[in-house]
PDB file of N, CA and C in Angstrom:
ATOM      1  N   MET L   1    -112.763 -90.753-132.117  1.00  0.00           N
ATOM      2  CA  MET L   1    -111.836 -91.017-131.064  1.00  0.00           C
ATOM      3  C   MET L   1    -112.562 -91.687-130.053  1.00  0.00           C
ATOM      4  N   TYR L   2    -113.711 -91.322-129.518  1.00  0.00           N
ATOM      5  CA  TYR L   2    -114.264 -91.809-128.410  1.00  0.00           C
ATOM      6  C   TYR L   2    -114.744 -93.265-128.652  1.00  0.00           C
ATOM      7  N   LEU L   3    -115.070 -93.657-129.830  1.00  0.00           N
ATOM      8  CA  LEU L   3    -115.418 -95.106-130.062  1.00  0.00           C
ATOM      9  C   LEU L   3    -114.057 -95.858-129.973  1.00  0.00           C
ATOM     10  N   ALA L   4    -112.957 -95.359-130.332  1.00  0.00           N
ATOM     11  CA  ALA L   4    -111.794 -96.206-130.262  1.00  0.00           C
ATOM     12  C   ALA L   4    -111.433 -96.358-128.865  1.00  0.00           C
ATOM     13  N   ILE L   5    -111.505 -95.244-127.974  1.00  0.00           N
ATOM     14  CA  ILE L   5    -111.283 -95.448-126.612  1.00  0.00           C
ATOM     15  C   ILE L   5    -112.200 -96.523-125.901  1.00  0.00           C
ATOM     16  N   THR L   6    -113.466 -96.544-126.267  1.00  0.00           N
ATOM     17  CA  THR L   6    -114.299 -97.486-125.621  1.00  0.00           C
ATOM     18  C   THR L   6    -113.987 -98.771-126.291  1.00  0.00           C
ATOM     19  N   LEU L   7    -113.670 -98.911-127.450  1.00  0.00           N
ATOM     20  CA  LEU L   7    -113.116-100.348-127.922  1.00  0.00           C
ATOM     21  C   LEU L   7    -112.055-100.801-127.136  1.00  0.00           C
ATOM     22  N   ALA L   8    -111.149 -99.979-127.081  1.00  0.00           N
ATOM     23  CA  ALA L   8    -109.722-100.331-126.233  1.00  0.00           C
ATOM     24  C   ALA L   8    -110.067-100.795-124.914  1.00  0.00           C
ATOM     25  N   ARG L   9    -110.996-100.073-124.197  1.00  0.00           N
ATOM     26  CA  ARG L   9    -111.354-100.517-122.865  1.00  0.00           C
ATOM     27  C   ARG L   9    -112.184-101.729-122.785  1.00  0.00           C
ATOM     28  N   LEU L  10    -112.820-102.036-123.824  1.00  0.00           N
ATOM     29  CA  LEU L  10    -113.437-103.440-124.007  1.00  0.00           C
ATOM     30  C   LEU L  10    -112.491-104.539-124.513  1.00  0.00           C
ATOM     31  N   GLU L  11    -111.171-104.228-124.644  1.00  0.00           N
ATOM     32  CA  GLU L  11    -110.193-105.070-125.048  1.00  0.00           C
ATOM     33  C   GLU L  11    -110.365-105.662-126.465  1.00  0.00           C
ATOM     34  N   ASP L  12    -111.012-104.736-127.217  1.00  0.00           N
ATOM     35  CA  ASP L  12    -111.183-104.959-128.706  1.00  0.00           C
ATOM     36  C   ASP L  12    -110.213-104.266-129.458  1.00  0.00           C
ATOM     37  N   PHE L  13    -108.939-104.721-129.409  1.00  0.00           N
ATOM     38  CA  PHE L  13    -107.711-104.128-129.907  1.00  0.00           C
ATOM     39  C   PHE L  13    -107.820-103.867-131.398  1.00  0.00           C
ATOM     40  N   ASP L  14    -108.183-104.894-132.293  1.00  0.00           N
ATOM     41  CA  ASP L  14    -108.161-104.558-133.693  1.00  0.00           C
ATOM     42  C   ASP L  14    -109.272-103.479-134.092  1.00  0.00           C
ATOM     43  N   ASN L  15    -110.458-103.503-133.503  1.00  0.00           N
ATOM     44  CA  ASN L  15    -111.451-102.562-133.888  1.00  0.00           C
ATOM     45  C   ASN L  15    -111.139-101.249-133.332  1.00  0.00           C
ATOM     46  N   ALA L  16    -110.325-101.206-132.137  1.00  0.00           N
ATOM     47  CA  ALA L  16    -109.947 -99.836-131.675  1.00  0.00           C
ATOM     48  C   ALA L  16    -108.967 -99.211-132.582  1.00  0.00           C
ATOM     49  N   CYS L  17    -108.120 -99.978-132.934  1.00  0.00           N
ATOM     50  CA  CYS L  17    -107.023 -99.512-134.029  1.00  0.00           C
ATOM     51  C   CYS L  17    -107.746 -98.983-135.262  1.00  0.00           C
ATOM     52  N   SER L  18    -108.638 -99.825-135.845  1.00  0.00           N
ATOM     53  CA  SER L  18    -109.434 -99.339-136.961  1.00  0.00           C
ATOM     54  C   SER L  18    -110.175 -98.010-136.677  1.00  0.00           C
ATOM     55  N   ALA L  19    -110.713 -97.835-135.610  1.00  0.00           N
ATOM     56  CA  ALA L  19    -111.423 -96.612-135.131  1.00  0.00           C
ATOM     57  C   ALA L  19    -110.493 -95.455-135.033  1.00  0.00           C
ATOM     58  N   TYR L  20    -109.294 -95.729-134.379  1.00  0.00           N
ATOM     59  CA  TYR L  20    -108.340 -94.628-134.285  1.00  0.00           C
ATOM     60  C   TYR L  20    -107.813 -94.152-135.770  1.00  0.00           C
ATOM     61  N   ASP L  21    -107.523 -95.223-136.477  1.00  0.00           N
ATOM     62  CA  ASP L  21    -107.111 -94.986-138.009  1.00  0.00           C
ATOM     63  C   ASP L  21    -108.227 -94.094-138.654  1.00  0.00           C
ATOM     64  N   LYS L  22    -109.417 -94.518-138.564  1.00  0.00           N
ATOM     65  CA  LYS L  22    -110.592 -93.665-139.188  1.00  0.00           C
ATOM     66  C   LYS L  22    -110.609 -92.292-138.674  1.00  0.00           C
ATOM     67  N   ALA L  23    -110.506 -92.076-137.359  1.00  0.00           N
ATOM     68  CA  ALA L  23    -110.498 -90.770-136.744  1.00  0.00           C
ATOM     69  C   ALA L  23    -109.339 -89.919-137.317  1.00  0.00           C
ATOM     70  N   LEU L  24    -108.160 -90.482-137.545  1.00  0.00           N
ATOM     71  CA  LEU L  24    -107.059 -89.826-137.971  1.00  0.00           C
ATOM     72  C   LEU L  24    -107.242 -89.306-139.524  1.00  0.00           C
ATOM     73  N   GLU L  25    -107.855 -90.450-140.124  1.00  0.00           N
ATOM     74  CA  GLU L  25    -108.116 -90.123-141.540  1.00  0.00           C
ATOM     75  C   GLU L  25    -109.158 -89.158-141.815  1.00  0.00           C
ATOM     76  N   LEU L  26    -110.154 -88.926-140.804  1.00  0.00           N
ATOM     77  CA  LEU L  26    -111.057 -87.952-141.159  1.00  0.00           C
ATOM     78  C   LEU L  26    -110.694 -86.510-140.773  1.00  0.00           C
ATOM     79  N   ASP L  27    -109.518 -86.426-139.994  1.00  0.00           N
ATOM     80  CA  ASP L  27    -109.004 -85.253-139.715  1.00  0.00           C
ATOM     81  C   ASP L  27    -107.913 -84.759-140.737  1.00  0.00           C
ATOM     82  N   ASP L  28    -108.335 -83.779-141.452  1.00  0.00           N
ATOM     83  CA  ASP L  28    -107.438 -83.255-142.590  1.00  0.00           C
ATOM     84  C   ASP L  28    -106.082 -82.797-142.209  1.00  0.00           C
ATOM     85  N   GLY L  29    -106.013 -82.346-140.938  1.00  0.00           N
ATOM     86  CA  GLY L  29    -104.787 -81.674-140.453  1.00  0.00           C
ATOM     87  C   GLY L  29    -103.820 -82.738-139.925  1.00  0.00           C
ATOM     88  N   GLY L  30    -103.945 -83.979-140.125  1.00  0.00           N
ATOM     89  CA  GLY L  30    -103.008 -85.062-139.757  1.00  0.00           C
ATOM     90  C   GLY L  30    -103.358 -85.599-138.461  1.00  0.00           C
ATOM     91  N   GLY L  31    -104.413 -85.228-137.826  1.00  0.00           N
ATOM     92  CA  GLY L  31    -104.831 -85.899-136.491  1.00  0.00           C
ATOM     93  C   GLY L  31    -104.829 -85.026-135.359  1.00  0.00           C
ATOM     94  N   ASP L  32    -105.649 -85.073-134.516  1.00  0.00           N
ATOM     95  CA  ASP L  32    -105.628 -84.453-133.193  1.00  0.00           C
ATOM     96  C   ASP L  32    -104.565 -84.900-132.175  1.00  0.00           C
ATOM     97  N   TYR L  33    -104.081 -84.062-131.499  1.00  0.00           N
ATOM     98  CA  TYR L  33    -102.988 -84.567-130.560  1.00  0.00           C
ATOM     99  C   TYR L  33    -103.555 -85.578-129.753  1.00  0.00           C
ATOM    100  N   LEU L  34    -104.758 -85.325-129.079  1.00  0.00           N
ATOM    101  CA  LEU L  34    -105.323 -86.355-128.200  1.00  0.00           C
ATOM    102  C   LEU L  34    -105.589 -87.653-128.885  1.00  0.00           C
ATOM    103  N   THR L  35    -105.872 -87.657-130.020  1.00  0.00           N
ATOM    104  CA  THR L  35    -106.146 -88.979-130.856  1.00  0.00           C
ATOM    105  C   THR L  35    -104.773 -89.733-130.988  1.00  0.00           C
ATOM    106  N   HIS L  36    -103.670 -89.198-131.241  1.00  0.00           N
ATOM    107  CA  HIS L  36    -102.510 -89.690-131.188  1.00  0.00           C
ATOM    108  C   HIS L  36    -101.954 -90.105-129.912  1.00  0.00           C
ATOM    109  N   LEU L  37    -102.133 -89.356-128.971  1.00  0.00           N
ATOM    110  CA  LEU L  37    -101.699 -89.798-127.463  1.00  0.00           C
ATOM    111  C   LEU L  37    -102.508 -91.018-127.019  1.00  0.00           C
ATOM    112  N   ASN L  38    -103.745 -90.978-127.184  1.00  0.00           N
ATOM    113  CA  ASN L  38    -104.660 -92.155-126.764  1.00  0.00           C
ATOM    114  C   ASN L  38    -104.260 -93.306-127.618  1.00  0.00           C
ATOM    115  N   TYR L  39    -104.105 -93.273-128.851  1.00  0.00           N
ATOM    116  CA  TYR L  39    -103.760 -94.404-129.752  1.00  0.00           C
ATOM    117  C   TYR L  39    -102.414 -94.936-129.260  1.00  0.00           C
ATOM    118  N   ALA L  40    -101.522 -94.088-128.986  1.00  0.00           N
ATOM    119  CA  ALA L  40    -100.075 -94.534-128.453  1.00  0.00           C
ATOM    120  C   ALA L  40    -100.321 -95.361-127.261  1.00  0.00           C
ATOM    121  N   VAL L  41    -101.202 -94.916-126.241  1.00  0.00           N
ATOM    122  CA  VAL L  41    -101.445 -95.570-125.021  1.00  0.00           C
ATOM    123  C   VAL L  41    -102.015 -96.964-125.273  1.00  0.00           C
ATOM    124  N   THR L  42    -102.913 -97.000-126.283  1.00  0.00           N
ATOM    125  CA  THR L  42    -103.613 -98.335-126.539  1.00  0.00           C
ATOM    126  C   THR L  42    -102.584 -99.245-127.181  1.00  0.00           C
ATOM    127  N   LEU L  43    -101.738 -98.713-128.059  1.00  0.00           N
ATOM    128  CA  LEU L  43    -100.863 -99.555-128.696  1.00  0.00           C
ATOM    129  C   LEU L  43     -99.814-100.120-127.724  1.00  0.00           C
ATOM    130  N   LEU L  44     -99.275 -99.345-126.847  1.00  0.00           N
ATOM    131  CA  LEU L  44     -98.306 -99.807-125.791  1.00  0.00           C
ATOM    132  C   LEU L  44     -98.937-100.694-124.990  1.00  0.00           C
ATOM    133  N   ASN L  45    -100.108-100.603-124.577  1.00  0.00           N
ATOM    134  CA  ASN L  45    -101.010-101.495-123.738  1.00  0.00           C
ATOM    135  C   ASN L  45    -100.997-102.817-124.326  1.00  0.00           C
ATOM    136  N   ASN L  46    -100.816-102.894-125.541  1.00  0.00           N
ATOM    137  CA  ASN L  46    -101.014-104.140-126.400  1.00  0.00           C
ATOM    138  C   ASN L  46     -99.731-104.599-126.985  1.00  0.00           C
ATOM    139  N   ASP L  47     -98.591-104.133-126.321  1.00  0.00           N
ATOM    140  CA  ASP L  47     -97.203-104.514-126.821  1.00  0.00           C
ATOM    141  C   ASP L  47     -96.766-104.169-128.143  1.00  0.00           C
ATOM    142  N   GLU L  48     -97.403-103.016-128.616  1.00  0.00           N
ATOM    143  CA  GLU L  48     -96.854-102.478-129.976  1.00  0.00           C
ATOM    144  C   GLU L  48     -95.961-101.307-129.682  1.00  0.00           C
ATOM    145  N   GLN L  49     -94.964-101.550-129.179  1.00  0.00           N
ATOM    146  CA  GLN L  49     -94.034-100.331-128.791  1.00  0.00           C
ATOM    147  C   GLN L  49     -93.632 -99.458-129.925  1.00  0.00           C
ATOM    148  N   GLU L  50     -93.279-100.109-131.038  1.00  0.00           N
ATOM    149  CA  GLU L  50     -92.743 -99.380-132.200  1.00  0.00           C
ATOM    150  C   GLU L  50     -93.853 -98.453-132.743  1.00  0.00           C
ATOM    151  N   ARG L  51     -95.072 -98.988-132.818  1.00  0.00           N
ATOM    152  CA  ARG L  51     -96.098 -98.151-133.407  1.00  0.00           C
ATOM    153  C   ARG L  51     -96.621 -96.981-132.230  1.00  0.00           C
ATOM    154  N   ALA L  52     -96.536 -97.458-131.092  1.00  0.00           N
ATOM    155  CA  ALA L  52     -96.791 -96.567-130.001  1.00  0.00           C
ATOM    156  C   ALA L  52     -95.886 -95.267-130.080  1.00  0.00           C
ATOM    157  N   ALA L  53     -94.690 -95.742-130.341  1.00  0.00           N
ATOM    158  CA  ALA L  53     -93.668 -94.625-130.320  1.00  0.00           C
ATOM    159  C   ALA L  53     -93.966 -93.610-131.553  1.00  0.00           C
ATOM    160  N   GLU L  54     -94.318 -94.227-132.699  1.00  0.00           N
ATOM    161  CA  GLU L  54     -94.673 -93.321-133.838  1.00  0.00           C
ATOM    162  C   GLU L  54     -95.704 -92.403-133.538  1.00  0.00           C
ATOM    163  N   HIS L  55     -96.909 -92.897-133.028  1.00  0.00           N
ATOM    164  CA  HIS L  55     -97.984 -92.011-132.575  1.00  0.00           C
ATOM    165  C   HIS L  55     -97.666 -91.074-131.493  1.00  0.00           C
ATOM    166  N   TYR L  56     -96.834 -91.442-130.548  1.00  0.00           N
ATOM    167  CA  TYR L  56     -96.451 -90.510-129.579  1.00  0.00           C
ATOM    168  C   TYR L  56     -95.483 -89.352-130.114  1.00  0.00           C
ATOM    169  N   ALA L  57     -94.826 -89.679-131.168  1.00  0.00           N
ATOM    170  CA  ALA L  57     -94.033 -88.662-131.862  1.00  0.00           C
ATOM    171  C   ALA L  57     -94.934 -87.564-132.505  1.00  0.00           C
ATOM    172  N   SER L  58     -95.986 -88.209-133.110  1.00  0.00           N
ATOM    173  CA  SER L  58     -96.918 -87.362-133.734  1.00  0.00           C
ATOM    174  C   SER L  58     -97.527 -86.504-132.651  1.00  0.00           C
ATOM    175  N   PHE L  59     -98.059 -87.070-131.552  1.00  0.00           N
ATOM    176  CA  PHE L  59     -98.581 -86.191-130.517  1.00  0.00           C
ATOM    177  C   PHE L  59     -97.550 -85.131-130.162  1.00  0.00           C
ATOM    178  N   LYS L  60     -96.513 -85.474-129.838  1.00  0.00           N
ATOM    179  CA  LYS L  60     -95.321 -84.456-129.544  1.00  0.00           C
ATOM    180  C   LYS L  60     -95.348 -83.381-130.362  1.00  0.00           C
ATOM    181  N   LYS L  61     -95.316 -83.612-131.656  1.00  0.00           N
ATOM    182  CA  LYS L  61     -95.217 -82.654-132.738  1.00  0.00           C
ATOM    183  C   LYS L  61     -96.209 -81.542-132.747  1.00  0.00           C
ATOM    184  N   ILE L  62     -97.551 -82.236-132.714  1.00  0.00           N
ATOM    185  CA  ILE L  62     -98.647 -81.344-132.726  1.00  0.00           C
ATOM    186  C   ILE L  62     -98.834 -80.584-131.429  1.00  0.00           C
ATOM    187  N   PHE L  63     -98.536 -81.248-130.246  1.00  0.00           N
ATOM    188  CA  PHE L  63     -98.788 -80.582-128.992  1.00  0.00           C
ATOM    189  C   PHE L  63     -97.878 -79.407-128.647  1.00  0.00           C
ATOM    190  N   GLU L  64     -96.541 -79.798-129.163  1.00  0.00           N
ATOM    191  CA  GLU L  64     -95.471 -78.691-128.939  1.00  0.00           C
ATOM    192  C   GLU L  64     -95.712 -77.500-129.765  1.00  0.00           C
ATOM    193  N   ALA L  65     -96.504 -77.715-131.042  1.00  0.00           N
ATOM    194  CA  ALA L  65     -96.626 -76.652-131.843  1.00  0.00           C
ATOM    195  C   ALA L  65     -97.932 -75.725-131.408  1.00  0.00           C
ATOM    196  N   LEU L  66     -98.556 -76.081-130.455  1.00  0.00           N
ATOM    197  CA  LEU L  66     -99.570 -75.292-129.932  1.00  0.00           C
ATOM    198  C   LEU L  66     -99.284 -74.023-129.505  1.00  0.00           C
ATOM    199  N   ASP L  67    -100.109 -72.836-129.506  1.00  0.00           N
ATOM    200  CA  ASP L  67     -99.738 -71.654-129.190  1.00  0.00           C
ATOM    201  C   ASP L  67     -99.304 -71.805-127.671  1.00  0.00           C
ATOM    202  N   PRO L  68     -98.009 -71.127-127.447  1.00  0.00           N
ATOM    203  CA  PRO L  68     -97.350 -71.211-126.052  1.00  0.00           C
ATOM    204  C   PRO L  68     -98.394 -70.588-124.907  1.00  0.00           C
ATOM    205  N   ASP L  69     -99.153 -69.662-125.390  1.00  0.00           N
ATOM    206  CA  ASP L  69    -100.076 -69.011-124.369  1.00  0.00           C
ATOM    207  C   ASP L  69    -101.257 -69.899-123.978  1.00  0.00           C
ATOM    208  N   THR L  70    -101.462 -70.980-124.673  1.00  0.00           N
ATOM    209  CA  THR L  70    -102.643 -71.879-124.476  1.00  0.00           C
ATOM    210  C   THR L  70    -102.368 -72.751-123.145  1.00  0.00           C
ATOM    211  N   GLU L  71    -103.329 -72.725-122.309  1.00  0.00           N
ATOM    212  CA  GLU L  71    -102.955 -73.370-121.062  1.00  0.00           C
ATOM    213  C   GLU L  71    -102.995 -74.974-121.354  1.00  0.00           C
ATOM    214  N   ARG L  72    -102.137 -75.508-120.772  1.00  0.00           N
ATOM    215  CA  ARG L  72    -101.947 -77.067-121.157  1.00  0.00           C
ATOM    216  C   ARG L  72    -102.752 -77.813-119.993  1.00  0.00           C
ATOM    217  N   ASP L  73    -103.589 -78.838-120.557  1.00  0.00           N
ATOM    218  CA  ASP L  73    -104.387 -79.677-119.701  1.00  0.00           C
ATOM    219  C   ASP L  73    -103.330 -80.519-118.950  1.00  0.00           C
ATOM    220  N   GLN L  74    -103.380 -80.448-117.626  1.00  0.00           N
ATOM    221  CA  GLN L  74    -102.515 -81.105-116.801  1.00  0.00           C
ATOM    222  C   GLN L  74    -102.591 -82.663-116.866  1.00  0.00           C
ATOM    223  N   GLU L  75    -103.674 -83.074-117.062  1.00  0.00           N
ATOM    224  CA  GLU L  75    -103.883 -84.584-117.319  1.00  0.00           C
ATOM    225  C   GLU L  75    -103.286 -85.061-118.742  1.00  0.00           C
ATOM    226  N   VAL L  76    -103.262 -84.311-119.642  1.00  0.00           N
ATOM    227  CA  VAL L  76    -102.676 -84.614-120.866  1.00  0.00           C
ATOM    228  C   VAL L  76    -101.127 -84.655-120.738  1.00  0.00           C
ATOM    229  N   VAL L  77    -100.569 -83.500-120.035  1.00  0.00           N
ATOM    230  CA  VAL L  77     -99.156 -83.410-119.705  1.00  0.00           C
ATOM    231  C   VAL L  77     -98.726 -84.692-118.992  1.00  0.00           C
ATOM    232  N   ALA L  78     -99.522 -85.106-117.749  1.00  0.00           N
ATOM    233  CA  ALA L  78     -99.227 -86.195-117.072  1.00  0.00           C
ATOM    234  C   ALA L  78     -99.203 -87.530-117.842  1.00  0.00           C
ATOM    235  N   SER L  79    -100.223 -87.714-118.704  1.00  0.00           N
ATOM    236  CA  SER L  79    -100.310 -88.883-119.479  1.00  0.00           C
ATOM    237  C   SER L  79     -99.135 -89.003-120.542  1.00  0.00           C
ATOM    238  N   SER L  80     -98.774 -87.828-121.119  1.00  0.00           N
ATOM    239  CA  SER L  80     -97.613 -87.736-121.949  1.00  0.00           C
ATOM    240  C   SER L  80     -96.242 -88.174-121.326  1.00  0.00           C
ATOM    241  N   GLN L  81     -96.196 -87.698-120.103  1.00  0.00           N
ATOM    242  CA  GLN L  81     -94.978 -87.950-119.364  1.00  0.00           C
ATOM    243  C   GLN L  81     -94.820 -89.432-119.045  1.00  0.00           C
ATOM    244  N   ALA L  82     -95.966 -90.064-118.654  1.00  0.00           N
ATOM    245  CA  ALA L  82     -96.047 -91.413-118.292  1.00  0.00           C
ATOM    246  C   ALA L  82     -95.796 -92.339-119.436  1.00  0.00           C
ATOM    247  N   LEU L  83     -96.341 -91.963-120.604  1.00  0.00           N
ATOM    248  CA  LEU L  83     -96.222 -92.677-121.810  1.00  0.00           C
ATOM    249  C   LEU L  83     -94.726 -92.649-122.354  1.00  0.00           C
ATOM    250  N   GLU L  84     -94.114 -91.469-122.151  1.00  0.00           N
ATOM    251  CA  GLU L  84     -92.753 -91.263-122.593  1.00  0.00           C
ATOM    252  C   GLU L  84     -91.810 -91.906-121.743  1.00  0.00           C
ATOM    253  N   ASN L  85     -92.096 -92.065-120.361  1.00  0.00           N
ATOM    254  CA  ASN L  85     -91.283 -93.015-119.440  1.00  0.00           C
ATOM    255  C   ASN L  85     -91.509 -94.443-119.864  1.00  0.00           C
ATOM    256  N   SER L  86     -92.677 -94.848-120.234  1.00  0.00           N
ATOM    257  CA  SER L  86     -92.930 -96.182-120.559  1.00  0.00           C
ATOM    258  C   SER L  86     -92.302 -96.624-121.698  1.00  0.00           C
ATOM    259  N   LEU L  87     -92.295 -95.699-122.575  1.00  0.00           N
ATOM    260  CA  LEU L  87     -91.587 -96.131-124.059  1.00  0.00           C
ATOM    261  C   LEU L  87     -90.236 -96.126-123.926  1.00  0.00           C
ATOM    262  N   GLY L  88     -89.664 -95.155-122.990  1.00  0.00           N
ATOM    263  CA  GLY L  88     -88.203 -95.195-122.813  1.00  0.00           C
ATOM    264  C   GLY L  88     -87.798 -96.523-122.106  1.00  0.00           C
ATOM    265  N   ALA L  89     -88.525 -97.048-121.161  1.00  0.00           N
ATOM    266  CA  ALA L  89     -88.377 -98.285-120.408  1.00  0.00           C
ATOM    267  C   ALA L  89     -88.342 -99.430-121.283  1.00  0.00           C
ATOM    268  N   SER L  90     -89.224 -99.306-122.146  1.00  0.00           N
ATOM    269  CA  SER L  90     -89.402-100.462-123.162  1.00  0.00           C
ATOM    270  C   SER L  90     -88.576-100.577-124.319  1.00  0.00           C
ATOM    271  N   SER L  91     -87.698 -99.508-124.510  1.00  0.00           N
ATOM    272  CA  SER L  91     -86.912 -99.643-125.631  1.00  0.00           C
ATOM    273  C   SER L  91     -85.553-100.398-125.521  1.00  0.00           C
TER     274      SER L  91
END
């Protein structure tokens, strides 16, 4: 995932997507919620709203299934809310 984030910040969208896809492929459980969240942000930043919404939905499904007693990272929660607002505005 870190390679994908770095490539996205370097504005290498195609290779960033390939790196995200590979990270998700290597995770037998369907992907880490942070990978889906970061992938959705990258997609939205590159005008790929539909694909961003798909990865955001995957993020939400995994994130909401976490143990309710687990403390939620406030940065993740804030990023999720901002992404949800952006996806809602772009629909």
